[in-house]
XYZ file of C-alpha atoms in Angstrom:
739
model
C 50.462 52.621 115.089
C 49.392 53.646 111.566
C 47.085 56.624 111.891
C 43.655 56.337 110.314
C 42.828 59.287 108.062
C 40.267 61.828 109.182
C 37.104 61.309 107.123
C 36.391 64.056 104.624
C 34.063 66.806 105.910
C 30.389 66.658 105.008
C 27.695 69.280 105.077
C 26.479 70.171 108.564
C 22.936 69.969 107.176
C 23.263 66.227 106.996
C 23.791 65.559 110.671
C 23.153 68.713 112.748
C 20.162 70.566 111.378
C 17.710 67.783 112.173
C 18.622 67.940 115.869
C 16.819 69.977 118.516
C 18.774 72.809 120.208
C 19.712 70.784 123.311
C 20.925 67.824 121.257
C 22.973 70.132 119.056
C 24.502 71.868 122.084
C 25.569 68.483 123.501
C 27.254 67.598 120.206
C 28.965 70.906 119.509
C 30.389 71.308 123.031
C 33.662 69.584 122.204
C 36.033 70.872 124.886
C 35.982 70.251 128.637
C 33.922 67.881 130.797
C 30.316 67.442 129.720
C 27.394 65.681 131.399
C 24.465 64.971 129.085
C 21.381 64.239 131.218
C 19.341 62.293 128.711
C 15.832 61.455 129.853
C 13.935 58.438 128.574
C 13.162 58.646 124.858
C 15.155 61.853 124.254
C 17.496 60.511 121.568
C 20.473 59.566 123.748
C 22.019 57.109 121.290
C 21.571 59.527 118.416
C 23.389 62.263 120.354
C 26.243 59.975 121.375
C 26.892 58.611 117.892
C 26.493 62.007 116.214
C 28.966 63.506 118.701
C 31.457 60.758 117.816
C 31.081 61.518 114.106
C 31.209 65.281 114.739
C 34.595 64.991 116.480
C 35.941 63.196 113.410
C 34.301 65.367 110.742
C 35.453 68.631 112.331
C 39.047 67.417 112.685
C 39.036 67.424 116.487
C 40.362 63.874 116.568
C 41.377 60.897 114.485
C 39.358 57.677 114.905
C 41.858 56.005 117.267
C 41.974 59.119 119.505
C 38.399 58.674 120.765
C 37.601 56.233 123.558
C 33.889 55.315 123.496
C 32.596 53.042 126.242
C 29.250 51.208 126.401
C 27.729 48.623 128.728
C 26.690 46.002 126.198
C 28.106 44.573 122.990
C 24.780 45.340 121.345
C 25.120 49.054 122.190
C 28.721 49.090 120.933
C 27.707 47.387 117.686
C 24.835 49.837 117.173
C 27.112 52.829 117.792
C 29.712 51.497 115.364
C 27.061 51.016 112.661
C 25.541 54.456 113.216
C 28.895 56.221 113.162
C 29.758 54.429 109.919
C 26.407 55.457 108.420
C 26.946 59.101 109.386
C 30.446 59.122 107.921
C 29.437 57.209 104.826
C 32.252 54.718 105.357
C 33.488 52.162 107.892
C 36.106 53.403 110.310
C 38.934 51.150 111.478
C 41.010 51.344 114.632
C 38.212 52.533 116.903
C 38.522 52.198 120.677
C 34.804 51.525 120.904
C 33.361 48.736 123.024
C 32.230 47.631 126.451
C 34.203 48.423 129.589
C 35.455 44.851 129.756
C 36.341 44.434 126.074
C 38.411 47.633 126.098
C 40.126 46.646 129.342
C 40.920 43.219 127.901
C 42.575 44.971 124.944
C 44.617 47.174 127.296
C 45.537 44.309 129.611
C 46.947 42.184 126.801
C 49.314 45.074 126.040
C 50.554 45.363 129.625
C 49.886 41.926 131.152
C 53.443 41.533 132.478
C 52.838 44.310 135.048
C 50.391 42.052 136.929
C 52.279 38.779 136.460
C 50.454 37.550 133.355
C 51.490 37.077 129.743
C 49.603 38.584 126.814
C 48.096 35.200 125.971
C 46.207 34.898 129.269
C 42.920 32.981 129.385
C 39.634 34.543 130.480
C 37.814 31.952 132.577
C 34.098 31.302 132.241
C 31.842 30.876 135.283
C 32.251 27.094 135.482
C 36.042 27.349 135.527
C 35.897 30.118 138.125
C 33.739 27.946 140.371
C 36.079 24.995 139.972
C 39.033 27.154 140.935
C 37.267 28.650 143.972
C 36.386 25.151 145.187
C 40.031 24.148 144.908
C 41.319 27.063 146.969
C 38.549 26.630 149.559
C 39.458 23.020 150.349
C 42.377 23.745 152.742
C 40.124 25.977 154.861
C 37.735 23.075 155.615
C 34.623 25.184 155.064
C 31.176 23.584 155.177
C 30.297 23.989 151.480
C 26.654 23.073 152.091
C 26.247 26.157 154.249
C 28.860 28.253 152.427
C 28.817 27.156 148.751
C 31.588 28.154 146.348
C 29.079 30.192 144.337
C 28.636 32.466 147.360
C 32.398 32.946 147.768
C 32.710 33.794 144.094
C 29.997 36.412 144.559
C 31.918 37.974 147.464
C 35.096 38.109 145.348
C 33.336 39.710 142.395
C 31.748 42.353 144.632
C 35.207 43.231 145.965
C 36.526 43.486 142.424
C 33.611 45.718 141.420
C 34.670 48.029 144.231
C 38.300 48.050 143.085
C 39.577 46.052 146.064
C 42.569 43.780 145.582
C 43.178 41.234 148.401
C 45.651 43.652 150.010
C 43.063 46.450 150.031
C 40.312 44.451 151.751
C 40.409 45.827 155.286
C 39.079 43.902 158.298
C 36.073 46.256 158.294
C 35.313 45.319 154.669
C 35.937 41.613 155.169
C 33.070 39.172 154.746
C 31.832 36.661 157.320
C 31.771 34.022 154.569
C 32.806 30.656 155.970
C 32.128 31.715 159.527
C 35.804 32.089 160.398
C 37.044 35.223 158.668
C 38.532 33.209 155.799
C 37.111 35.190 152.889
C 40.054 37.551 152.442
C 42.548 34.650 152.562
C 40.503 32.664 150.037
C 40.417 35.717 147.763
C 44.208 36.049 147.972
C 44.678 32.320 147.256
C 42.234 32.519 144.341
C 44.100 35.456 142.775
C 47.461 33.736 143.246
C 46.115 30.614 141.571
C 44.791 32.656 138.626
C 48.216 34.206 138.101
C 49.878 30.779 138.332
C 47.737 29.398 135.501
C 48.018 32.640 133.449
C 44.306 33.374 133.645
C 41.907 36.003 134.880
C 38.189 36.171 135.468
C 35.778 38.788 134.155
C 36.298 41.092 137.135
C 40.072 40.974 136.720
C 39.883 42.647 133.316
C 38.962 45.940 134.953
C 40.734 45.390 138.272
C 44.130 44.571 136.728
C 43.883 47.351 134.155
C 42.970 49.921 136.797
C 45.851 48.752 139.001
C 48.273 49.175 136.095
C 47.008 52.699 135.388
C 47.162 53.501 139.092
C 50.703 52.200 139.705
C 52.418 52.790 136.339
C 52.493 56.539 135.525
C 54.274 55.815 132.244
C 51.423 53.598 131.025
C 48.807 56.110 132.157
C 50.666 58.909 130.355
C 50.669 56.801 127.196
C 46.859 56.590 127.230
C 46.554 60.270 128.108
C 48.485 61.043 124.920
C 46.416 58.559 122.915
C 42.870 59.499 123.926
C 41.900 63.095 123.201
C 38.192 62.475 123.886
C 36.256 60.028 126.067
C 32.574 59.202 125.513
C 30.652 57.149 128.089
C 27.166 55.704 127.664
C 24.769 54.927 130.577
C 27.015 56.650 133.119
C 24.417 56.194 135.875
C 25.065 52.430 135.751
C 28.809 52.571 136.444
C 30.161 50.795 139.490
C 33.152 51.807 141.590
C 35.904 50.157 139.521
C 34.475 51.570 136.260
C 34.319 55.011 137.860
C 37.960 54.776 139.046
C 39.153 53.605 135.610
C 37.389 56.474 133.842
C 38.720 59.094 136.268
C 42.286 57.889 135.784
C 41.969 58.148 132.009
C 40.078 61.457 131.969
C 42.036 63.542 134.497
C 45.178 64.972 132.935
C 47.233 67.489 134.856
C 47.139 70.939 133.300
C 44.689 69.921 130.559
C 40.894 69.874 130.320
C 39.183 66.563 130.924
C 37.526 65.976 127.578
C 35.062 63.433 128.931
C 31.411 63.421 127.889
C 29.108 61.175 129.909
C 25.565 60.414 128.831
C 23.168 59.147 131.455
C 19.970 59.556 133.426
C 20.042 59.565 137.215
C 16.295 58.829 137.168
C 16.969 55.482 135.465
C 19.659 54.145 137.820
C 18.145 50.771 138.774
C 21.074 48.370 139.057
C 22.496 48.865 142.559
C 22.078 45.110 143.137
C 24.878 44.503 140.628
C 27.130 47.263 141.944
C 25.925 50.390 140.108
C 26.423 53.605 142.083
C 23.985 56.414 141.270
C 26.307 58.732 143.247
C 28.792 58.567 140.348
C 26.538 60.658 138.122
C 25.273 62.837 140.978
C 28.815 64.009 141.805
C 30.010 64.546 138.220
C 30.245 68.308 138.640
C 32.336 67.890 141.809
C 34.649 65.394 140.134
C 35.141 67.625 137.102
C 34.981 71.288 138.162
C 33.642 73.579 135.461
C 31.682 70.749 133.839
C 28.850 71.726 131.553
C 25.475 70.014 132.039
C 23.097 69.703 129.082
C 19.595 68.367 129.785
C 17.777 66.477 127.046
C 14.133 66.760 128.071
C 12.230 66.457 124.784
C 10.787 62.964 124.736
C 9.942 61.586 121.293
C 8.431 58.350 122.593
C 5.557 58.824 125.043
C 2.406 60.918 125.223
C 2.175 64.075 127.327
C -0.068 62.310 129.865
C 2.392 59.463 130.406
C 5.326 61.862 130.699
C 3.524 64.083 133.206
C 2.534 61.051 135.278
C 6.119 59.771 135.302
C 7.492 63.230 136.123
C 5.113 63.620 139.050
C 6.143 60.242 140.408
C 9.928 60.673 140.149
C 9.740 64.167 141.694
C 9.285 62.425 145.075
C 12.942 61.297 144.967
C 15.468 63.513 146.775
C 18.655 62.066 145.234
C 18.392 63.430 141.696
C 19.829 66.191 139.533
C 16.428 67.205 138.260
C 14.811 67.467 134.827
C 11.272 67.367 133.476
C 10.402 65.423 130.355
C 8.076 67.072 127.853
C 6.698 65.702 124.596
C 8.770 66.356 121.503
C 5.804 65.825 119.166
C 2.859 68.169 118.804
C 0.354 65.304 118.495
C 1.386 63.587 121.697
C -1.329 64.520 124.227
C -2.755 61.006 124.479
C -4.907 59.244 127.053
C -4.400 59.258 130.816
C -2.542 56.506 132.653
C -5.132 53.882 133.599
C -5.072 52.549 137.149
C -7.222 49.471 137.633
C -8.085 47.990 141.012
C -8.953 44.272 140.980
C -10.158 41.900 143.661
C -7.278 39.428 143.594
C -4.172 38.335 141.692
C -6.142 35.774 139.666
C -8.507 38.468 138.427
C -5.463 40.616 137.645
C -4.242 38.054 135.107
C -7.743 37.667 133.641
C -8.246 41.441 133.288
C -4.869 42.014 131.623
C -5.158 39.047 129.264
C -8.724 40.036 128.371
C -7.637 43.596 127.583
C -4.859 42.268 125.353
C -7.329 40.020 123.550
C -9.566 43.039 122.814
C -6.585 45.067 121.610
C -5.649 42.240 119.244
C -9.183 42.185 117.810
C -8.860 45.934 117.211
C -5.692 45.343 115.213
C -3.078 46.162 117.856
C 0.155 44.223 117.111
C 0.986 41.859 119.984
C 4.675 42.663 119.534
C 3.852 46.205 120.682
C 2.382 45.006 123.994
C 4.403 44.281 127.138
C 3.580 43.101 130.657
C 6.264 44.444 132.981
C 6.579 43.001 136.490
C 8.715 43.725 139.533
C 9.828 40.106 139.981
C 10.124 37.008 137.829
C 7.734 34.898 139.909
C 4.846 37.150 138.840
C 4.934 35.815 135.274
C 3.261 32.453 136.037
C -0.436 33.474 136.210
C -0.054 35.634 133.101
C 1.656 32.832 131.187
C -1.113 30.386 132.033
C -3.881 32.831 131.159
C -2.285 33.780 127.842
C -1.852 30.098 126.969
C -5.500 29.464 127.824
C -6.568 32.234 125.434
C -4.108 31.119 122.759
C -2.229 34.415 122.807
C 1.443 33.929 121.843
C 4.022 35.423 124.171
C 7.731 35.444 124.936
C 9.497 35.762 128.279
C 12.253 38.283 127.590
C 15.514 37.967 129.492
C 14.555 34.754 131.224
C 13.018 31.320 130.922
C 9.338 30.593 130.947
C 8.167 29.876 134.479
C 8.001 26.084 134.195
C 11.369 25.943 132.383
C 13.353 27.457 135.274
C 15.779 25.088 136.969
C 14.361 25.472 140.472
C 10.824 24.890 139.192
C 11.879 21.789 137.266
C 13.625 20.497 140.415
C 10.567 21.088 142.587
C 8.337 19.496 139.955
C 10.608 16.439 139.924
C 10.150 16.087 143.700
C 6.369 16.263 143.155
C 6.483 13.674 140.397
C 8.336 11.191 142.609
C 5.910 11.930 145.445
C 2.933 11.205 143.187
C 4.564 8.372 141.236
C 7.553 6.636 142.927
C 8.302 4.745 139.685
C 9.232 7.968 137.834
C 12.951 7.246 137.380
C 13.647 10.338 135.256
C 12.367 12.609 138.011
C 14.241 10.664 140.690
C 17.489 10.925 138.728
C 17.097 14.696 138.606
C 16.686 15.192 142.362
C 18.606 12.334 143.967
C 21.701 14.545 144.176
C 19.983 17.962 144.455
C 21.020 19.126 146.978
C 24.294 17.197 146.905
C 24.066 13.827 148.624
C 27.236 12.198 147.372
C 25.466 10.362 144.537
C 27.716 10.925 141.528
C 27.531 9.403 138.064
C 29.202 6.152 139.150
C 26.876 5.691 142.144
C 23.827 6.411 139.989
C 24.962 3.874 137.405
C 25.302 1.273 140.148
C 21.753 2.039 141.330
C 20.495 1.477 137.769
C 22.154 -1.961 137.680
C 20.577 -2.901 141.019
C 17.182 -1.558 139.900
C 17.259 -3.780 136.824
C 18.143 -6.757 139.024
C 15.200 -5.992 141.317
C 12.972 -5.177 138.316
C 11.860 -2.034 140.145
C 12.248 1.751 140.111
C 15.266 3.623 141.459
C 13.425 4.961 144.506
C 12.456 1.425 145.579
C 16.050 0.285 144.968
C 17.340 2.980 147.322
C 14.757 2.068 149.980
C 15.647 -1.625 149.689
C 19.362 -0.852 149.871
C 18.884 1.203 153.046
C 16.747 -1.511 154.646
C 19.288 -4.245 153.895
C 22.330 -2.131 154.728
C 23.688 -2.461 151.195
C 24.362 1.273 150.753
C 27.767 2.380 151.977
C 29.741 5.589 152.142
C 28.808 9.186 152.897
C 25.722 9.071 150.676
C 23.928 6.525 152.886
C 22.721 8.949 155.578
C 21.805 11.639 153.057
C 19.725 9.150 151.072
C 18.055 7.949 154.267
C 16.973 11.534 155.007
C 15.635 11.869 151.448
C 13.598 8.677 151.528
C 12.213 9.501 154.985
C 11.146 12.877 153.617
C 9.184 11.140 150.842
C 7.615 8.677 153.322
C 6.569 11.500 155.633
C 5.107 13.535 152.748
C 3.063 10.535 151.554
C 1.620 10.172 155.040
C 0.754 13.878 155.108
C -0.812 13.900 151.631
C -4.234 12.338 152.459
C -4.388 13.985 155.887
C -3.432 17.621 155.218
C -3.519 17.965 151.452
C -1.027 18.271 148.629
C 0.082 21.862 149.283
C 1.244 21.086 152.810
C 2.748 17.762 151.743
C 4.811 19.270 148.920
C 6.059 22.157 151.045
C 7.003 19.690 153.789
C 8.831 17.488 151.269
C 10.882 20.362 149.866
C 11.729 21.423 153.409
C 12.588 17.996 154.848
C 14.628 16.979 151.795
C 16.877 20.016 152.250
C 15.953 21.534 148.892
C 14.592 24.820 150.276
C 17.495 25.075 152.711
C 19.910 24.679 149.801
C 18.578 27.920 148.282
C 18.447 29.687 151.659
C 22.138 28.877 152.133
C 23.020 29.954 148.606
C 24.683 33.382 148.801
C 24.298 34.189 145.086
C 22.141 37.182 144.052
C 19.740 34.854 142.225
C 18.858 32.717 145.266
C 16.102 34.937 146.771
C 14.369 35.093 143.393
C 14.515 31.312 143.076
C 12.880 30.951 146.488
C 10.167 33.393 145.395
C 9.564 31.268 142.293
C 9.162 28.137 144.433
C 6.689 29.990 146.672
C 4.716 30.950 143.558
C 4.748 27.296 142.461
C 3.343 26.233 145.835
C 0.700 28.918 145.464
C -0.194 27.513 142.022
C -0.665 24.001 143.422
C -3.421 25.356 145.652
C -5.573 26.062 142.587
C -5.935 22.308 141.946
C -7.809 19.648 143.905
C -4.995 17.124 143.684
C -1.285 16.882 143.006
C -1.951 14.613 140.038
C -4.301 17.206 138.540
C -1.664 19.892 138.827
C 1.068 17.721 137.279
C -1.204 16.866 134.357
C -2.026 20.548 133.856
C 1.661 21.498 133.738
C 2.472 18.686 131.326
C -0.229 19.930 128.955
C 0.638 23.620 129.066
C 4.361 23.042 128.659
C 3.762 20.766 125.665
C 1.813 23.511 123.877
C 3.505 24.165 120.551
C 5.579 27.313 120.287
C 4.135 29.561 117.606
C 6.610 30.468 114.913
C 5.005 33.899 114.505
C 7.019 36.899 115.592
C 3.905 38.778 116.746
C 4.106 37.937 120.456
C 3.388 39.683 123.730
C 6.523 40.429 125.761
C 6.658 39.404 129.426
C 9.614 40.637 131.420
C 10.789 42.221 134.625
C 11.081 45.991 134.895
C 14.863 45.644 135.101
C 14.884 43.783 131.798
C 12.697 46.391 130.105
C 15.153 49.266 130.356
C 16.038 50.540 126.875
C 12.902 49.042 125.294
C 9.607 50.661 124.288
C 6.101 49.463 123.378
C 2.835 51.066 122.298
C 0.965 49.533 125.256
C 2.471 48.599 128.618
C 0.709 46.760 131.461
C 2.213 47.209 134.929
C 0.642 44.692 137.359
C 1.381 44.127 141.037
C 1.580 47.748 142.217
C 1.018 46.958 145.891
C 3.045 47.631 149.010
C 5.458 44.771 149.609
C 5.388 43.712 145.950
C 6.261 47.060 144.392
C 8.032 48.673 146.119
C 9.657 45.401 147.124
C 9.513 44.771 150.868
C 12.810 42.907 150.736
C 14.562 45.842 149.074
C 13.184 48.328 151.587
C 14.090 46.107 154.530
C 17.663 45.821 153.300
C 18.277 49.329 151.992
C 15.814 51.693 153.650
C 15.255 55.082 152.003
C 17.995 54.568 149.413
C 16.348 51.389 148.141
C 12.925 53.028 148.163
C 14.227 55.726 145.809
C 15.616 53.052 143.471
C 12.247 51.272 143.518
C 10.637 54.579 142.518
C 13.134 54.943 139.667
C 12.127 51.455 138.567
C 8.475 52.552 138.490
C 9.516 55.586 136.442
C 11.320 53.316 133.969
C 8.186 51.171 133.678
C 5.896 54.095 132.869
C 8.286 55.596 130.335
C 8.464 52.352 128.326
C 4.952 53.130 127.023
C 4.439 55.139 123.851
C 0.643 55.437 123.789
C -0.926 53.588 126.706
C 0.176 52.683 130.262
C -2.038 50.525 132.485
C -1.222 50.057 136.186
C -2.998 47.231 138.053
C -3.208 46.626 141.811
C -4.934 43.736 143.563
C -6.737 43.749 146.911
C -5.490 40.251 147.746
C -2.652 37.937 146.794
C -2.359 34.302 147.694
C 0.605 33.204 149.788
C 0.675 29.402 149.780
C -2.923 28.350 150.537
C -3.904 31.602 152.253
C -5.118 34.877 150.848
C -3.325 37.954 152.129
C -4.764 41.452 151.860
C -2.650 44.225 150.366
C -2.786 47.987 150.013
C -2.027 49.916 146.823
C 1.550 50.934 146.193
C 2.498 54.386 147.440
C 3.666 55.028 143.872
C 0.028 55.096 142.707
C -0.786 57.931 145.083
C 2.343 59.815 144.004
C 1.168 60.056 140.375
C -0.680 63.391 139.930
C -4.457 62.842 139.844
C -4.951 64.954 136.705
C -2.972 62.428 134.656
C -4.637 59.186 135.798
C -7.989 57.503 135.352
C -9.087 55.045 138.047
C -11.347 52.096 137.348
C -12.268 48.789 138.887
C -12.355 48.591 142.666
C -12.439 52.133 144.044
C -8.999 53.424 144.918
C -10.419 55.666 147.642
C -12.284 52.716 149.160
C -9.078 50.715 149.179
C -7.190 53.549 150.890
C -9.849 53.736 153.580
C -10.063 49.985 154.181
C -10.067 49.387 157.919
C -9.246 45.706 158.158
C -6.910 42.982 156.944
C -8.390 39.613 156.137
C -6.978 36.210 155.353
C -8.955 33.722 153.273
C -7.903 30.148 153.912
C -10.183 27.124 153.726
C -12.952 28.945 155.562
C -14.762 32.269 155.219
C -13.210 35.735 155.237
C -11.643 36.270 158.644
C -10.972 39.756 160.028
C -7.569 40.079 161.651
C -6.974 43.648 162.885
C -7.136 47.283 161.714
C -4.551 48.548 159.264
C -3.558 52.219 158.932
C -4.776 54.033 155.831
C -2.254 54.413 153.019
C -2.001 58.142 153.616
C -1.476 57.567 157.329
C 1.379 55.139 156.697
C 3.173 57.276 154.139
C 2.683 60.744 155.565
C 2.831 60.169 159.306
C 5.903 61.528 161.101
C 8.433 59.049 162.421
C 7.330 57.562 165.744
C 10.164 56.783 168.137
C 9.832 53.111 168.991
C 12.159 51.924 171.758
C 14.058 48.651 171.992
C 11.898 46.082 173.747
C 8.606 47.476 172.429
C 6.002 45.042 171.140
C 4.904 46.035 167.632
C 2.676 44.896 164.786
C 3.536 44.709 161.084
C 0.762 44.017 158.579
C 2.811 41.352 156.752
C 4.938 39.791 159.498
C 2.521 40.094 162.444
C 3.581 40.680 166.051
C 7.168 41.026 167.192
C 9.576 42.669 169.635
C 12.042 45.420 168.698
C 15.628 44.274 169.372
C 17.528 47.172 167.820
C 17.141 50.566 166.135
C 19.203 51.751 163.149
C 18.188 55.205 161.858
C 14.800 54.705 160.138
C 14.978 50.911 160.385
C 14.090 48.599 163.224
C 15.506 45.157 164.007
C 12.507 43.065 165.049
C 12.123 39.451 166.103
C 8.663 38.433 164.886
C 6.729 35.615 166.508
C 6.235 33.753 163.227
C 8.467 35.399 160.616
C 11.713 35.422 162.635
C 14.232 38.262 162.552
C 13.603 41.099 160.076
C 14.748 44.654 159.417
C 11.833 46.929 158.573
C 11.307 50.651 158.198
C 9.820 52.223 161.328
C 6.920 53.787 159.432
C 5.524 50.353 158.593
C 4.996 49.172 162.162
C 2.783 50.337 164.996
C 2.987 49.826 168.715
C 0.903 46.832 169.734
C -1.713 47.411 172.378
C-alpha cells in the first residue's frame, strides 16, 4: 500500500483553543483506551472529528492507520467532510465508514477463508426472502403460520449475536416452525449463500469476525495496520460489533488505543440488538481505561436539562453524568406539562399551540411532535391538515400511506362498494389465497364476459363450481367474510362490521402470525384506524373523508412541522418539542414492560430522556385522561415519568395533575353515559408500593386487561390468563388481588 503523507501541522489555536476543557482532554488523550461519555448536545461529533484530525496533525498516525467506525453513512460522510475541513485538504485512504461498509472491505480481501470469492454478491431483502423460502420447502413448514420473513428475522438475530449455525446451541434454538427446524434451516441457508457466492447484510460482520477469530495471521495484519480505533455511538453496538471491535483493539503487550464515544443514557435500540451493557462494562474490558465526561450542553436551556437529569437519575443501569448548560443565557422556561380530557383534545391543543407559535413568527421547521409509537400520528396529521399547517412524517410514511392501512382501507372499500375492482385486486391475495397474476387475469376475462365486477365474478364462480384449485376454498372464506360483514353493518354498525371483516378474512391473523419486528406496530396502526372509523356516522363518510385528506396537495415549502417517533428523533434537535401520550401503557409502553420487565422500563425512561433533550428552548409534555380503544373510551393515568421530573422544573396546566393522581375510579365511555368500573390505585401507590407476593392460582385485577388468574411467577413478572385479554406477562406491581 502506498502510504498517504501526514498533513502538515497547523496552529493549535485553529482547532483546540475553541474547545472546552473536557473536550480538549478527550482529544489530547491519545494513548490507551478512552471512553468519552458524551451527553446530548455536548459536541460529540466535533470531538470525534477533531480527535481524528489531531492524531494526523501531531504525527501520531498516517491517514490509513486510523480506523473510524460510525453507524450510518450520513455520519461517516459528515466526519469525512469535517476532518477534511480541519486539515484544509481531502484525505485519501481513510478506513472511515459504517461497521458494515468496513467489514465488506475487509471481507473482499479475505473472502476465500469463508468459502467465497472477492466478487461475492450482497443480497437485498427480497433476494434473502426468496432464498429462505427455497431452503424452507423441504421442511414442509406451514408458511402461513411461520412466514419466511419470521425465519429471516431469527437468522439475523443469531448473526447479530455472533452465532454461526454450529454455535447455535439447543438452548439458544428457536421454536420457529414448531419442530425445532430453525437451526437446520439456518445451516441450509448459509450453505446456499456460499454455493451462489453471496452473503446477506449480517454476513458482512459475521464472516469478518470469524476470519479475525480463526486466522491469527489476518488479525495480526490489522493489528499492525490500525494504530488507533475511533468508535461513534458505542452504546448502540450489538454483540457481533462488540466482538469485532475487541478483536481489533486488544493487542498482546500493547495498549488498546481505542476511543469510544457514546452515551449510556441514550441507549434506546435494544429491539434491534443493541446492548447497553457494552458501554457499561468498558472499563472492565479495557483495564486502565480513562473516562472523560462531556457534560456541557450547548443545545437546551437549564430548565430542560435539569428536568431531563432528574428523570434519568431514576435509572440504576448507568455510568452517571449530569448535563449543565454551556451557555450563560440558557436559563429558559420550565417544561410544560399539560393535562387534557381525551386524545382528541390532545391533538387540538397541540395543533392550536403550533398555530399560535406560527403567528408569532416561530418557524414550523423548528417544531416537532415526538411520539412513542407510529400509530399516534393519525389524529395529529388530520388536525394539522384541517388547520392547513404543513407537516412531514420523518422516518416513515404518512398514516394513510402505510401498507397495512391501505390494505384495510381496500377491504372497507369493497365492503361499501362491491364494484370497486381496484380495491378488490389489492386484497384478493392478501393474505395469500393462491390467486397469482395468471389467476387474476383469468378473473378479469370472466368479469368482462359477465359485464360485472371482480367480486361478483368470484361469487358466481363459487356458486357454479367454476373455480378450481387450492384458491377455491380460500376465496370462499373471503366472500363469506364480506357477506357476513354486510349483514352486520346495518345491525351493529360499521366499526364492528369492519373489525369482523378483517378478522374473518384472515387479514389480522396474518399480522399476528408475522414474526417480524414490524408486525406489532402494524397491528397497532390497524387498531388506530378502527378507532378513527368510530368518529364517523357511516363507513361511506369515513372513506370520503380519507379520500379528501389524502388528495390534499403537498406544499412545496420546506417550512414544515416534523412528526416522528422518539426513536427516529435521536440525533435531531428543534426549538420547540411536543411530547404527547405520556400515560401508563402508552409511554412507558405496556408491551415493552410486559416483555422485558425492569430492563425495558429503564430503556423506556432513556427514550423519555432523549425526547426532552431534543428541545432547545421549549418542551411540552401532554397526557390525556382518556384514550379511545375501538369504540370505547378507556381511562388512563399519567406516566410515571411525569412524576419523576423534579417539580421545580415543570409547570402544570390543564386538568390538574394532582386530581388525576388521586382519581378513584376507571370509566369506560361507549355508546351510553360514563360508567364506573372499579377503583384504581393512585399513581404514587402503584409506583412506590413494595412488591406484594402474589401466589400462583390467585385471582387478580389489572386496570387494562381486567380480571385473570396467575399461572406462573417469574421474578417481578407474573404470567396471567385474563378472562378477556388471554395470556399476558405483566409486572407484579401493576396488578392487585381481586376481592
